[in-house]
């Protein structure tokens, strides 16, 4: 069974995103265990927020992690499924509203871009979970991915 840990600062506030996150966690559960780790959200001036949240991320994540970042590599859903299928544990980091510092960026074992479009950090949570579910259906030969 796969195990996915998703780290991000702050709580998900939008109800429709919370509902979507719950939905995908539920339907992924036959294939993988999902752990959502909500880290302390910083407040104040942008640079201070980035530094505080980045320090919290680095103190929380142990081992290799995949950073969701606009400059990351874009993968198709089939490529993403292939990328995750040979390793059972994956950790994902989604930065806060202002992103992460260069230390977090450089520490990531892989940088993944969800799209060339820009999404809110909350929407990124939901999109990542949908893609994890899609990857699980691809890996297990289910009909979700056409």
PDB file of C-alpha atoms in Angstrom:
ATOM      1  CA  UNK A   1       0.000   0.000   0.000  1.00  0.00           C
ATOM      2  CA  UNK A   2       1.210   3.473  -0.822  1.00  0.00           C
ATOM      3  CA  UNK A   3       1.643   6.153   1.810  1.00  0.00           C
ATOM      4  CA  UNK A   4       1.443   9.855   1.009  1.00  0.00           C
ATOM      5  CA  UNK A   5       2.252  12.646   3.447  1.00  0.00           C
ATOM      6  CA  UNK A   6       1.242  16.140   2.422  1.00  0.00           C
ATOM      7  CA  UNK A   7       2.683  19.054   4.392  1.00  0.00           C
ATOM      8  CA  UNK A   8       1.471  22.627   4.154  1.00  0.00           C
ATOM      9  CA  UNK A   9       1.191  25.709   6.354  1.00  0.00           C
ATOM     10  CA  UNK A  10      -2.246  26.717   7.571  1.00  0.00           C
ATOM     11  CA  UNK A  11      -5.650  25.144   7.634  1.00  0.00           C
ATOM     12  CA  UNK A  12      -7.845  24.772   4.580  1.00  0.00           C
ATOM     13  CA  UNK A  13     -10.475  27.468   5.014  1.00  0.00           C
ATOM     14  CA  UNK A  14     -12.729  27.227   1.949  1.00  0.00           C
ATOM     15  CA  UNK A  15     -15.548  24.747   2.607  1.00  0.00           C
ATOM     16  CA  UNK A  16     -15.674  23.449  -0.966  1.00  0.00           C
ATOM     17  CA  UNK A  17     -11.943  22.662  -0.833  1.00  0.00           C
ATOM     18  CA  UNK A  18     -12.286  20.975   2.584  1.00  0.00           C
ATOM     19  CA  UNK A  19     -15.126  18.888   1.164  1.00  0.00           C
ATOM     20  CA  UNK A  20     -13.057  17.994  -1.893  1.00  0.00           C
ATOM     21  CA  UNK A  21     -10.027  17.075   0.231  1.00  0.00           C
ATOM     22  CA  UNK A  22     -12.208  14.796   2.371  1.00  0.00           C
ATOM     23  CA  UNK A  23     -13.713  13.243  -0.759  1.00  0.00           C
ATOM     24  CA  UNK A  24     -10.342  12.406  -2.303  1.00  0.00           C
ATOM     25  CA  UNK A  25      -8.878  11.107   0.946  1.00  0.00           C
ATOM     26  CA  UNK A  26     -11.869   8.761   1.202  1.00  0.00           C
ATOM     27  CA  UNK A  27     -11.625   7.420  -2.351  1.00  0.00           C
ATOM     28  CA  UNK A  28      -7.822   7.105  -2.242  1.00  0.00           C
ATOM     29  CA  UNK A  29      -7.965   5.066   0.980  1.00  0.00           C
ATOM     30  CA  UNK A  30      -8.316   1.642  -0.723  1.00  0.00           C
ATOM     31  CA  UNK A  31      -4.989   2.306  -2.472  1.00  0.00           C
ATOM     32  CA  UNK A  32      -2.996   4.485  -0.091  1.00  0.00           C
ATOM     33  CA  UNK A  33      -2.815   5.975   3.351  1.00  0.00           C
ATOM     34  CA  UNK A  34      -2.909   9.768   3.242  1.00  0.00           C
ATOM     35  CA  UNK A  35      -1.530  11.919   6.038  1.00  0.00           C
ATOM     36  CA  UNK A  36      -2.274  15.632   5.936  1.00  0.00           C
ATOM     37  CA  UNK A  37       0.124  17.593   8.116  1.00  0.00           C
ATOM     38  CA  UNK A  38      -1.079  21.138   8.659  1.00  0.00           C
ATOM     39  CA  UNK A  39       1.852  23.228   9.800  1.00  0.00           C
ATOM     40  CA  UNK A  40       1.762  26.513  11.687  1.00  0.00           C
ATOM     41  CA  UNK A  41       0.839  29.377   9.404  1.00  0.00           C
ATOM     42  CA  UNK A  42       2.914  32.537   9.842  1.00  0.00           C
ATOM     43  CA  UNK A  43       1.500  36.064   9.730  1.00  0.00           C
ATOM     44  CA  UNK A  44       2.974  39.450   9.014  1.00  0.00           C
ATOM     45  CA  UNK A  45       5.342  40.826   6.407  1.00  0.00           C
ATOM     46  CA  UNK A  46       5.849  38.639   3.315  1.00  0.00           C
ATOM     47  CA  UNK A  47       9.570  37.888   3.768  1.00  0.00           C
ATOM     48  CA  UNK A  48       9.061  37.067   7.453  1.00  0.00           C
ATOM     49  CA  UNK A  49       6.177  34.719   6.597  1.00  0.00           C
ATOM     50  CA  UNK A  50       8.241  32.909   3.956  1.00  0.00           C
ATOM     51  CA  UNK A  51      11.161  32.435   6.350  1.00  0.00           C
ATOM     52  CA  UNK A  52       9.029  31.244   9.305  1.00  0.00           C
ATOM     53  CA  UNK A  53       6.952  28.829   7.248  1.00  0.00           C
ATOM     54  CA  UNK A  54      10.033  27.509   5.435  1.00  0.00           C
ATOM     55  CA  UNK A  55      11.804  26.860   8.742  1.00  0.00           C
ATOM     56  CA  UNK A  56       8.708  25.007  10.001  1.00  0.00           C
ATOM     57  CA  UNK A  57       8.609  22.913   6.814  1.00  0.00           C
ATOM     58  CA  UNK A  58      12.290  21.940   7.084  1.00  0.00           C
ATOM     59  CA  UNK A  59      11.884  21.062  10.767  1.00  0.00           C
ATOM     60  CA  UNK A  60       8.846  18.876  10.003  1.00  0.00           C
ATOM     61  CA  UNK A  61       9.697  16.913   6.873  1.00  0.00           C
ATOM     62  CA  UNK A  62      12.122  14.050   7.363  1.00  0.00           C
ATOM     63  CA  UNK A  63      13.821  12.531   4.340  1.00  0.00           C
ATOM     64  CA  UNK A  64      13.167  13.096   0.646  1.00  0.00           C
ATOM     65  CA  UNK A  65      10.241  15.266  -0.360  1.00  0.00           C
ATOM     66  CA  UNK A  66       8.572  16.546  -3.494  1.00  0.00           C
ATOM     67  CA  UNK A  67       7.984  20.283  -3.581  1.00  0.00           C
ATOM     68  CA  UNK A  68       5.050  21.643  -5.536  1.00  0.00           C
ATOM     69  CA  UNK A  69       6.485  24.709  -7.239  1.00  0.00           C
ATOM     70  CA  UNK A  70       5.743  26.795 -10.311  1.00  0.00           C
ATOM     71  CA  UNK A  71       9.289  26.191 -11.609  1.00  0.00           C
ATOM     72  CA  UNK A  72       9.003  22.438 -11.132  1.00  0.00           C
ATOM     73  CA  UNK A  73       8.768  19.784 -13.804  1.00  0.00           C
ATOM     74  CA  UNK A  74       5.404  19.323 -15.487  1.00  0.00           C
ATOM     75  CA  UNK A  75       4.302  15.719 -15.813  1.00  0.00           C
ATOM     76  CA  UNK A  76       1.312  14.247 -17.559  1.00  0.00           C
ATOM     77  CA  UNK A  77      -0.964  12.141 -15.377  1.00  0.00           C
ATOM     78  CA  UNK A  78       0.549   8.984 -16.895  1.00  0.00           C
ATOM     79  CA  UNK A  79       4.081  10.247 -16.210  1.00  0.00           C
ATOM     80  CA  UNK A  80       3.111  11.189 -12.649  1.00  0.00           C
ATOM     81  CA  UNK A  81       1.705   7.691 -12.034  1.00  0.00           C
ATOM     82  CA  UNK A  82       4.899   6.187 -13.410  1.00  0.00           C
ATOM     83  CA  UNK A  83       6.967   8.531 -11.229  1.00  0.00           C
ATOM     84  CA  UNK A  84       5.290   7.435  -7.983  1.00  0.00           C
ATOM     85  CA  UNK A  85       4.587   3.759  -8.680  1.00  0.00           C
ATOM     86  CA  UNK A  86       7.982   2.308  -7.777  1.00  0.00           C
ATOM     87  CA  UNK A  87       8.252   3.847  -4.322  1.00  0.00           C
ATOM     88  CA  UNK A  88       5.653   3.252  -1.625  1.00  0.00           C
ATOM     89  CA  UNK A  89       6.182   6.386   0.500  1.00  0.00           C
ATOM     90  CA  UNK A  90       6.071   9.907  -0.895  1.00  0.00           C
ATOM     91  CA  UNK A  91       6.131  13.224   0.925  1.00  0.00           C
ATOM     92  CA  UNK A  92       4.773  16.355  -0.734  1.00  0.00           C
ATOM     93  CA  UNK A  93       5.270  19.946   0.394  1.00  0.00           C
ATOM     94  CA  UNK A  94       2.978  22.762  -0.653  1.00  0.00           C
ATOM     95  CA  UNK A  95       4.192  26.204   0.359  1.00  0.00           C
ATOM     96  CA  UNK A  96       2.010  28.849   1.919  1.00  0.00           C
ATOM     97  CA  UNK A  97       0.477  31.864   0.218  1.00  0.00           C
ATOM     98  CA  UNK A  98       3.904  33.399  -0.477  1.00  0.00           C
ATOM     99  CA  UNK A  99       5.737  30.169  -1.291  1.00  0.00           C
ATOM    100  CA  UNK A 100       8.983  28.891   0.240  1.00  0.00           C
ATOM    101  CA  UNK A 101      12.561  30.093   0.540  1.00  0.00           C
ATOM    102  CA  UNK A 102      15.544  28.835  -1.466  1.00  0.00           C
ATOM    103  CA  UNK A 103      16.564  26.489   1.351  1.00  0.00           C
ATOM    104  CA  UNK A 104      13.318  24.506   1.021  1.00  0.00           C
ATOM    105  CA  UNK A 105      13.533  24.697  -2.766  1.00  0.00           C
ATOM    106  CA  UNK A 106      17.089  23.335  -2.756  1.00  0.00           C
ATOM    107  CA  UNK A 107      16.293  20.625  -0.172  1.00  0.00           C
ATOM    108  CA  UNK A 108      13.515  19.114  -2.291  1.00  0.00           C
ATOM    109  CA  UNK A 109      14.431  15.878  -4.038  1.00  0.00           C
ATOM    110  CA  UNK A 110      12.031  16.767  -6.863  1.00  0.00           C
ATOM    111  CA  UNK A 111      10.119  19.887  -7.860  1.00  0.00           C
ATOM    112  CA  UNK A 112       6.704  19.271  -9.403  1.00  0.00           C
ATOM    113  CA  UNK A 113       4.584  21.804 -11.235  1.00  0.00           C
ATOM    114  CA  UNK A 114       0.858  21.088 -11.293  1.00  0.00           C
ATOM    115  CA  UNK A 115       0.357  23.461 -14.215  1.00  0.00           C
ATOM    116  CA  UNK A 116       1.767  26.532 -15.881  1.00  0.00           C
ATOM    117  CA  UNK A 117      -1.319  28.253 -14.493  1.00  0.00           C
ATOM    118  CA  UNK A 118      -1.118  29.733 -11.001  1.00  0.00           C
ATOM    119  CA  UNK A 119      -3.372  28.216  -8.304  1.00  0.00           C
ATOM    120  CA  UNK A 120      -3.926  29.260  -4.732  1.00  0.00           C
ATOM    121  CA  UNK A 121      -2.055  27.146  -2.203  1.00  0.00           C
ATOM    122  CA  UNK A 122      -5.447  25.817  -1.019  1.00  0.00           C
ATOM    123  CA  UNK A 123      -6.506  24.801  -4.554  1.00  0.00           C
ATOM    124  CA  UNK A 124      -3.131  23.108  -5.019  1.00  0.00           C
ATOM    125  CA  UNK A 125      -3.987  20.799  -2.119  1.00  0.00           C
ATOM    126  CA  UNK A 126      -7.139  19.630  -3.849  1.00  0.00           C
ATOM    127  CA  UNK A 127      -5.524  19.302  -7.285  1.00  0.00           C
ATOM    128  CA  UNK A 128      -2.642  17.249  -5.846  1.00  0.00           C
ATOM    129  CA  UNK A 129      -5.097  14.861  -4.172  1.00  0.00           C
ATOM    130  CA  UNK A 130      -7.079  14.463  -7.395  1.00  0.00           C
ATOM    131  CA  UNK A 131      -3.879  13.650  -9.261  1.00  0.00           C
ATOM    132  CA  UNK A 132      -2.843  11.152  -6.573  1.00  0.00           C
ATOM    133  CA  UNK A 133      -6.205   9.451  -6.955  1.00  0.00           C
ATOM    134  CA  UNK A 134      -5.831   9.468 -10.742  1.00  0.00           C
ATOM    135  CA  UNK A 135      -2.318   7.981 -10.391  1.00  0.00           C
ATOM    136  CA  UNK A 136      -3.647   5.230  -8.137  1.00  0.00           C
ATOM    137  CA  UNK A 137      -6.339   4.333 -10.667  1.00  0.00           C
ATOM    138  CA  UNK A 138      -3.749   4.265 -13.460  1.00  0.00           C
ATOM    139  CA  UNK A 139      -1.387   2.068 -11.436  1.00  0.00           C
ATOM    140  CA  UNK A 140      -4.199  -0.306 -10.434  1.00  0.00           C
ATOM    141  CA  UNK A 141      -5.866  -0.439 -13.874  1.00  0.00           C
ATOM    142  CA  UNK A 142      -9.129   1.236 -12.842  1.00  0.00           C
ATOM    143  CA  UNK A 143     -11.396   3.159 -15.222  1.00  0.00           C
ATOM    144  CA  UNK A 144     -11.129   6.664 -13.705  1.00  0.00           C
ATOM    145  CA  UNK A 145      -8.363   7.759 -16.082  1.00  0.00           C
ATOM    146  CA  UNK A 146      -9.436   7.519 -19.710  1.00  0.00           C
TER     147      UNK A 146
END
